[in-house]
mmCIF file of N, CA and C in Angstrom:
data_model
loop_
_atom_site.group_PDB
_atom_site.id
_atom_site.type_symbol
_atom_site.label_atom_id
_atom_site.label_comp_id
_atom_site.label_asym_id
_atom_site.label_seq_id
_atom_site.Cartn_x
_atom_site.Cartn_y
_atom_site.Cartn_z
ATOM 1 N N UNK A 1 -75.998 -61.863 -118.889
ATOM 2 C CA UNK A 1 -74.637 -62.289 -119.185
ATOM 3 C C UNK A 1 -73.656 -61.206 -118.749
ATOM 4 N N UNK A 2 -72.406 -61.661 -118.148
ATOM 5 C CA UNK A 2 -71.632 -60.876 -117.676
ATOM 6 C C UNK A 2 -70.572 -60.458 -118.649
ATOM 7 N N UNK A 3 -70.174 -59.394 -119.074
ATOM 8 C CA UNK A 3 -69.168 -58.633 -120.634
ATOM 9 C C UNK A 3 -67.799 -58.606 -119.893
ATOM 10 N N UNK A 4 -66.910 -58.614 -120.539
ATOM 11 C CA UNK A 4 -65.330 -58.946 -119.642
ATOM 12 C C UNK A 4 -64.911 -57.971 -118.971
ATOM 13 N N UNK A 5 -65.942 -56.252 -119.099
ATOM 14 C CA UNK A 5 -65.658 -55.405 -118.528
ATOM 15 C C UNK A 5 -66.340 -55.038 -117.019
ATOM 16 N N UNK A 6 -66.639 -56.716 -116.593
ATOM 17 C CA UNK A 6 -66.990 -56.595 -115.439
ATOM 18 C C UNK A 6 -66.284 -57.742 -114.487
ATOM 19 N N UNK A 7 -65.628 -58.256 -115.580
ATOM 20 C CA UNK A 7 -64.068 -58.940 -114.718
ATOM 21 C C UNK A 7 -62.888 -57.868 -114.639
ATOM 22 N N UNK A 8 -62.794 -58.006 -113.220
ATOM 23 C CA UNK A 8 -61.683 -57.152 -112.801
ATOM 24 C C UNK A 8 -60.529 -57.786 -111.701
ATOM 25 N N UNK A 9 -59.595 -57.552 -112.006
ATOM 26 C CA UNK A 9 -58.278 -58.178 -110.836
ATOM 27 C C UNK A 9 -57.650 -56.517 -110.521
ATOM 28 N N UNK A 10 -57.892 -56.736 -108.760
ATOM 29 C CA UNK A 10 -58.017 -55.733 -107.899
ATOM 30 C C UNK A 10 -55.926 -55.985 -108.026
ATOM 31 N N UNK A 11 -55.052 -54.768 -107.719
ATOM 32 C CA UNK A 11 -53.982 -55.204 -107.707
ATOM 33 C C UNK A 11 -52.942 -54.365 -106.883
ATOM 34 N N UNK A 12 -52.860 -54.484 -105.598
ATOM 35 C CA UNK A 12 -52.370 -53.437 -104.642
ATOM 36 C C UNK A 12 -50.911 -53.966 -104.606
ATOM 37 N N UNK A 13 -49.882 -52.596 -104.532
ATOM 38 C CA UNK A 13 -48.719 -52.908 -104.031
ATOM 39 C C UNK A 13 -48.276 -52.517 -102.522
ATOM 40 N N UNK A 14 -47.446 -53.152 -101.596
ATOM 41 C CA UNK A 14 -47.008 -52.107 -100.348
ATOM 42 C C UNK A 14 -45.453 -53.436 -100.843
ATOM 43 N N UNK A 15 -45.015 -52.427 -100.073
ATOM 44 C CA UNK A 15 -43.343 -53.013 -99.953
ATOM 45 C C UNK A 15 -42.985 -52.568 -98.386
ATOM 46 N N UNK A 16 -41.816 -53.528 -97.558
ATOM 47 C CA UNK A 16 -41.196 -53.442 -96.758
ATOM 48 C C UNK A 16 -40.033 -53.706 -96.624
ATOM 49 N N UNK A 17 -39.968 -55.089 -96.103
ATOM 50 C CA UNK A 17 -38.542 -55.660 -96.730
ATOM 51 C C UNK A 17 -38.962 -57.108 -97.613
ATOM 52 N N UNK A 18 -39.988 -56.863 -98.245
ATOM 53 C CA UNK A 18 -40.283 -57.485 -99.331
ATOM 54 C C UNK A 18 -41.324 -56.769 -99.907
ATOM 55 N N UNK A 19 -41.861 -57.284 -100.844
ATOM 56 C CA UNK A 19 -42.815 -56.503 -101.977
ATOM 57 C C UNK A 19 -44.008 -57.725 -102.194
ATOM 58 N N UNK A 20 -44.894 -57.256 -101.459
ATOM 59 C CA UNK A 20 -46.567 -57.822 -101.514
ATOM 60 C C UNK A 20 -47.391 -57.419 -102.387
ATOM 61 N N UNK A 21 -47.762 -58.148 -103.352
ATOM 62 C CA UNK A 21 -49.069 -57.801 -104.108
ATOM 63 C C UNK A 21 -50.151 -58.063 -103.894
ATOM 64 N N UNK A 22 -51.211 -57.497 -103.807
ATOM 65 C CA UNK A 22 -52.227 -58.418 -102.797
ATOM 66 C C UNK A 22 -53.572 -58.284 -104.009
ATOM 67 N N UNK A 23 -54.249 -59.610 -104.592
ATOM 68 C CA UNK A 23 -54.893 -59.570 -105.607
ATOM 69 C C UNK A 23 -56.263 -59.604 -104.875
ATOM 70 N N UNK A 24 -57.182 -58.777 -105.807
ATOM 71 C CA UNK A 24 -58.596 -59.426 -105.820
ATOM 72 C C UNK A 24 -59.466 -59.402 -106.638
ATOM 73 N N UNK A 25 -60.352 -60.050 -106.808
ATOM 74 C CA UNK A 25 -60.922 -60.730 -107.962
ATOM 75 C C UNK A 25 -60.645 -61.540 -108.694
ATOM 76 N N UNK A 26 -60.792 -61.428 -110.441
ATOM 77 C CA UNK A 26 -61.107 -62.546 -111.155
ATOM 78 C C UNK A 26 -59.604 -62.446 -112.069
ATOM 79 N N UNK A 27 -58.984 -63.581 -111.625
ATOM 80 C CA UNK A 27 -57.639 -63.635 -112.564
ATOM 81 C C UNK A 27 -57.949 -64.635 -113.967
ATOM 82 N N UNK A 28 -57.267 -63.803 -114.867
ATOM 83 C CA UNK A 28 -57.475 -64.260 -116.428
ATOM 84 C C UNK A 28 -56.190 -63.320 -117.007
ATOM 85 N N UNK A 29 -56.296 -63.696 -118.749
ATOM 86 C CA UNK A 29 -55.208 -63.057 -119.231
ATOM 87 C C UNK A 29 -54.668 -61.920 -119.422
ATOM 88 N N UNK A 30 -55.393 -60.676 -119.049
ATOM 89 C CA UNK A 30 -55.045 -59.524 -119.134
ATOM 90 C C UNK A 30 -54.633 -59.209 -117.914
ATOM 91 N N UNK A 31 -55.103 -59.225 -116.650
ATOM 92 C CA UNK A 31 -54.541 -58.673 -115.711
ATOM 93 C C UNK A 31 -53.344 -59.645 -115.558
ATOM 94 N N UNK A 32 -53.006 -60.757 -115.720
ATOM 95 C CA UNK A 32 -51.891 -61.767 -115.473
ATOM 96 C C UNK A 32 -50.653 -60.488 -116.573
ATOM 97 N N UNK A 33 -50.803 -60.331 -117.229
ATOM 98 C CA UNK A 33 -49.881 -59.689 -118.162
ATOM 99 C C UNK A 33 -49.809 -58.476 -117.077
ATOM 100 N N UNK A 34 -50.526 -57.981 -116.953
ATOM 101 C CA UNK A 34 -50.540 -56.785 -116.416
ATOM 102 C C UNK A 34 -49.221 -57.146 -115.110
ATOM 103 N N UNK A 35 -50.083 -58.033 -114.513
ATOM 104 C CA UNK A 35 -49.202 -58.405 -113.156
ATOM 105 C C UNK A 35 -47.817 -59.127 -113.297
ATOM 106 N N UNK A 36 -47.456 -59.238 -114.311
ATOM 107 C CA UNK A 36 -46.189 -59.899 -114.916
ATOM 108 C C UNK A 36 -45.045 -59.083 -115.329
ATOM 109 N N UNK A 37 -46.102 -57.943 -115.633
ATOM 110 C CA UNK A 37 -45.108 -56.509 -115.788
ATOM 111 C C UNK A 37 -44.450 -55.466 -114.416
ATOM 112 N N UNK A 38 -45.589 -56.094 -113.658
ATOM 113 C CA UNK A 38 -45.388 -55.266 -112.096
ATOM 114 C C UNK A 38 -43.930 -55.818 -111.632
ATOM 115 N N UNK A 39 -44.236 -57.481 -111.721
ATOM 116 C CA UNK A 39 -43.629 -58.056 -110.830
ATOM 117 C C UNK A 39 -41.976 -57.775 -111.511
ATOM 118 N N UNK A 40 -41.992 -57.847 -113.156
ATOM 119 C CA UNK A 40 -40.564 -57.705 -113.670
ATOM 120 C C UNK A 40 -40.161 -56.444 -113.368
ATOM 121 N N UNK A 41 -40.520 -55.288 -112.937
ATOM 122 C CA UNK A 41 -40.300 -54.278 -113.196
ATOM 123 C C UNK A 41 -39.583 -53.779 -111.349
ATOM 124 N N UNK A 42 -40.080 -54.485 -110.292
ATOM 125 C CA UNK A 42 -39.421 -54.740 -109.332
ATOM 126 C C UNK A 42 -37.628 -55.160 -109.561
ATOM 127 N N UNK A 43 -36.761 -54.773 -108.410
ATOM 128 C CA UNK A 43 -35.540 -54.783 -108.243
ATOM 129 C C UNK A 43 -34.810 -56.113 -108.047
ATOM 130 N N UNK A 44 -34.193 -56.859 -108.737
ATOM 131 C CA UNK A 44 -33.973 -57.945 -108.554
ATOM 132 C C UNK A 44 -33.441 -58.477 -107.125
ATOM 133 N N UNK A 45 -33.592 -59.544 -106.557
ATOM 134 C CA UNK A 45 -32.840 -59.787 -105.248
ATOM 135 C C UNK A 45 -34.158 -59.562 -103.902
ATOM 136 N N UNK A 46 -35.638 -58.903 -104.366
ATOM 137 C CA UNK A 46 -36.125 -58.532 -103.333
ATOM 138 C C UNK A 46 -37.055 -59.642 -103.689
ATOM 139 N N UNK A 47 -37.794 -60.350 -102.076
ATOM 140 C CA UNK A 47 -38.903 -61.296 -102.195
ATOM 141 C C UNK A 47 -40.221 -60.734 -102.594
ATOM 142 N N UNK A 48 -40.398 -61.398 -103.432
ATOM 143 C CA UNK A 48 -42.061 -61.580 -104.080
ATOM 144 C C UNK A 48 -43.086 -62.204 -103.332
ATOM 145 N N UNK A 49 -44.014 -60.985 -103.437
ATOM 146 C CA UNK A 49 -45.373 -62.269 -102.692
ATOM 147 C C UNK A 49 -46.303 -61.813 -103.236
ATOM 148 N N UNK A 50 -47.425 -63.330 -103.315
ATOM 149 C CA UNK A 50 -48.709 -63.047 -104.436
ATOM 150 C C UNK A 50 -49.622 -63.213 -103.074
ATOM 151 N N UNK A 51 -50.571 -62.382 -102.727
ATOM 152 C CA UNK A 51 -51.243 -62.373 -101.533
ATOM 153 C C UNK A 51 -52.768 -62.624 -102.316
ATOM 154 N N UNK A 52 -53.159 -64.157 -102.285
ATOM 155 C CA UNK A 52 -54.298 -64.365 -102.747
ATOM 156 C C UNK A 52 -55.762 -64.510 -102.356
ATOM 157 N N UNK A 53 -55.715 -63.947 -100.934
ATOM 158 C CA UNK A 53 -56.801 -64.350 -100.389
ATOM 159 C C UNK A 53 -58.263 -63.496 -100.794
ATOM 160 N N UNK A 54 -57.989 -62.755 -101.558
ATOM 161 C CA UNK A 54 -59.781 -62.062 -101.677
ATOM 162 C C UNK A 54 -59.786 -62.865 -103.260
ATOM 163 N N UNK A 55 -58.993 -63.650 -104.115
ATOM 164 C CA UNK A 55 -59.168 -63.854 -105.681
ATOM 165 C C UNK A 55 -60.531 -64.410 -105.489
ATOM 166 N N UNK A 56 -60.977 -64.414 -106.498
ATOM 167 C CA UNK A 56 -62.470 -64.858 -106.282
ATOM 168 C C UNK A 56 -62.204 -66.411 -107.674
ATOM 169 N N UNK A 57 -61.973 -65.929 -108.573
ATOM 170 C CA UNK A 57 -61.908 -66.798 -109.942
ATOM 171 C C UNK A 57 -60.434 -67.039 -110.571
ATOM 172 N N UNK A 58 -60.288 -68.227 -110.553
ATOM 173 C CA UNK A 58 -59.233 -68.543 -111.256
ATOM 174 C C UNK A 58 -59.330 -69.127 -112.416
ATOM 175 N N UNK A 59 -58.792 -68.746 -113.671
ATOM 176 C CA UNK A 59 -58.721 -69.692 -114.768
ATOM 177 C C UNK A 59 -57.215 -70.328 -115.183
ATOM 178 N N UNK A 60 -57.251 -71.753 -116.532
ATOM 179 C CA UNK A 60 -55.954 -72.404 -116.575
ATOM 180 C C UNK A 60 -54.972 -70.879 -116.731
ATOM 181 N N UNK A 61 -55.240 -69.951 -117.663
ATOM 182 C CA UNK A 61 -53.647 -69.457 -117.865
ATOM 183 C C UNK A 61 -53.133 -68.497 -116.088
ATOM 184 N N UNK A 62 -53.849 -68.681 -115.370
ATOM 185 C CA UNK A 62 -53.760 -68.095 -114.187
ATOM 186 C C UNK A 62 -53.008 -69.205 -113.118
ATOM 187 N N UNK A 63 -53.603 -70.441 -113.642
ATOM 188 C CA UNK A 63 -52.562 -71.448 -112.941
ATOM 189 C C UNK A 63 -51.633 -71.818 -113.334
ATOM 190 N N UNK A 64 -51.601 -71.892 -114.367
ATOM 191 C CA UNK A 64 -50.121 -71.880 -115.456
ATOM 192 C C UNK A 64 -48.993 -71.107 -114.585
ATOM 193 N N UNK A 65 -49.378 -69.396 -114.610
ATOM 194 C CA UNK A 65 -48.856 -67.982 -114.382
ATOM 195 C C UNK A 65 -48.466 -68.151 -112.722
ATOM 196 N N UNK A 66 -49.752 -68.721 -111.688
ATOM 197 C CA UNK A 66 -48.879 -68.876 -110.446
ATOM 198 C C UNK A 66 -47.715 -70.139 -110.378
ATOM 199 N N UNK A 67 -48.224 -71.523 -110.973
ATOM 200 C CA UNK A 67 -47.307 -72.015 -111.120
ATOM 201 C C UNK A 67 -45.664 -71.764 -111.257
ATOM 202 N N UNK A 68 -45.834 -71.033 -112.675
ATOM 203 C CA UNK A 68 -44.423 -70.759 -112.591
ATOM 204 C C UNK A 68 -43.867 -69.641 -111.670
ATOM 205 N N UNK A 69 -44.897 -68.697 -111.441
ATOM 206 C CA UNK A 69 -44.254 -67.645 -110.044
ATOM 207 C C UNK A 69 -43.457 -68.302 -109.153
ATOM 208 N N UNK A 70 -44.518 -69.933 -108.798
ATOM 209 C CA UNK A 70 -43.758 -70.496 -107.459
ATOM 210 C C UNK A 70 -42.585 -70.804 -107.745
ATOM 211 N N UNK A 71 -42.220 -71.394 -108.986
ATOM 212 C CA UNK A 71 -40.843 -71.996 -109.567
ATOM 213 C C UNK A 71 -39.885 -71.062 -110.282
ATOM 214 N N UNK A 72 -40.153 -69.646 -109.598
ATOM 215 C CA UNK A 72 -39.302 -68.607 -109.901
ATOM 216 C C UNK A 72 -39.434 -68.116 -108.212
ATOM 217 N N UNK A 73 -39.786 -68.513 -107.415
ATOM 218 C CA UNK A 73 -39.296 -68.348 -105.866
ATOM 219 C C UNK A 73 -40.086 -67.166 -105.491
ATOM 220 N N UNK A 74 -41.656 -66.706 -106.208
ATOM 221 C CA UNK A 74 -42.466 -66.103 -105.812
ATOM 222 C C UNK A 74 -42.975 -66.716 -104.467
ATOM 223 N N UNK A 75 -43.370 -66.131 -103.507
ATOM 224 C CA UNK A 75 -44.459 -67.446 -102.654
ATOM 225 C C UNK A 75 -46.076 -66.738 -103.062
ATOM 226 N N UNK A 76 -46.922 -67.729 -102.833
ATOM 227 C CA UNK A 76 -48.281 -67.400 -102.714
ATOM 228 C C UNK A 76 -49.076 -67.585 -101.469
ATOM 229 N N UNK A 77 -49.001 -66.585 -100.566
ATOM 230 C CA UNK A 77 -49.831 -66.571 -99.469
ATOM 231 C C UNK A 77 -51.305 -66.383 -99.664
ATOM 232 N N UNK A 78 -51.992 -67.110 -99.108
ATOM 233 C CA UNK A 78 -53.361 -67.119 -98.673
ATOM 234 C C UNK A 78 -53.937 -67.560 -100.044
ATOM 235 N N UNK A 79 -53.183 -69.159 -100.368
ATOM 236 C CA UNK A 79 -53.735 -69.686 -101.540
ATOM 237 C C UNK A 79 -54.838 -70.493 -101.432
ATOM 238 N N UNK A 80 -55.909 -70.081 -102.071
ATOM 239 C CA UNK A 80 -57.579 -70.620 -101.662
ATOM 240 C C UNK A 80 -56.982 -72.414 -102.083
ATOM 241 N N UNK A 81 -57.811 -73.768 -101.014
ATOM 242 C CA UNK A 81 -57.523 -74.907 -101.569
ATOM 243 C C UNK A 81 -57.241 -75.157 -102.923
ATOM 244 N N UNK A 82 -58.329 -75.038 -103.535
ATOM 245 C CA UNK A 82 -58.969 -75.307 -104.936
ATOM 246 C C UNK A 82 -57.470 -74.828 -105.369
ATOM 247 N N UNK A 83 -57.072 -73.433 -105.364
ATOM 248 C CA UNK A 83 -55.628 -73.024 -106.667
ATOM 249 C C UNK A 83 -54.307 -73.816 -106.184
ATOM 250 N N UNK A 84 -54.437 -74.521 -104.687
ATOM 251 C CA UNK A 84 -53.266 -74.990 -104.760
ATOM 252 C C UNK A 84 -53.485 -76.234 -105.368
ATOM 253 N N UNK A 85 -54.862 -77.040 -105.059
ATOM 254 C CA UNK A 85 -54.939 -78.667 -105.580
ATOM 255 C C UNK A 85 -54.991 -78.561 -107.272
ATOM 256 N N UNK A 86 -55.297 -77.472 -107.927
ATOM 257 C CA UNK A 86 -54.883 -77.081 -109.073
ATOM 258 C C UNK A 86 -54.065 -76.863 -109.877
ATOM 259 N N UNK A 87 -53.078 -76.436 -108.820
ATOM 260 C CA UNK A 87 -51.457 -76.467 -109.302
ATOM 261 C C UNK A 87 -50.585 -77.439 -108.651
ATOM 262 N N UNK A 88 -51.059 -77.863 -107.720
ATOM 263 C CA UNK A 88 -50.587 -79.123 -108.024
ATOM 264 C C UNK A 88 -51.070 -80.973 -108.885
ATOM 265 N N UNK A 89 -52.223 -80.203 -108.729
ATOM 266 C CA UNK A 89 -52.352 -81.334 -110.076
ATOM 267 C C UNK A 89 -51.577 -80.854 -111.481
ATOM 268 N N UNK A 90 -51.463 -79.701 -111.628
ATOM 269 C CA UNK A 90 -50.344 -78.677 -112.941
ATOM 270 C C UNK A 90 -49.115 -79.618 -112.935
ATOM 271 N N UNK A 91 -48.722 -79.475 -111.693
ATOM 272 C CA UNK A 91 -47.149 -80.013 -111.563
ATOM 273 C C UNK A 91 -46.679 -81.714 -111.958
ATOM 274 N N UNK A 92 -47.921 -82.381 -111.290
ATOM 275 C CA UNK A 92 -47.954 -83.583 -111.587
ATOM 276 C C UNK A 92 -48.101 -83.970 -112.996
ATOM 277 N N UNK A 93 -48.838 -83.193 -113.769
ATOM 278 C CA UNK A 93 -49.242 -83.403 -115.362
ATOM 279 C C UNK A 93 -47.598 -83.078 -116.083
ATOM 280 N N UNK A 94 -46.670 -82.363 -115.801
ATOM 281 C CA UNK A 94 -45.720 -82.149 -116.340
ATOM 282 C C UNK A 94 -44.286 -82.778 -116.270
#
């Protein structure tokens, strides 16, 4: 059995003329907080990007969390099928 201290969300910043986060691994509720603090703590007015292509695991409060990123004018590049047909089945339920 795997202990939660072997779920990890990898969480790199670079900035240019926007600010890329580039995730990897397993998103759940602690690193989402974590990454919620990154992203508020950025300068208002500059573009957000959730760079998802290495995530390995997604759970609901993780689709919840990109969801509303998108509907706060985050974009999510390199969104695996599965998290977009996920959030958009999210969108449709609401």
């Amino acid at each position: 059995m795997i202990g939660r201290e072997h779920r990890v969300l990898r969480i790199q910043r670079s900035a240019n003329e926007e600010v890329v986060f580039t995730l990897s691994g397993q998103m759940d509720e602690e690193p989402i907080a974590e990454l919620e603090t990154l992203i508020n703590s950025e300068a208002n007015g500059i573009r957000i990007v959730l760079d998802l292509k290495d995530v390995t695991l997604v759970n609901g409060d993780a689709i919840n969390f990109l969801e509303r990123c998108e509907s706060n004018r985050i974009a999510l590049k390199n969104c695996p099928a599965y998290v977009r047909e996920w959030i958009n089945a999210q969108r449709r339920e609401s």
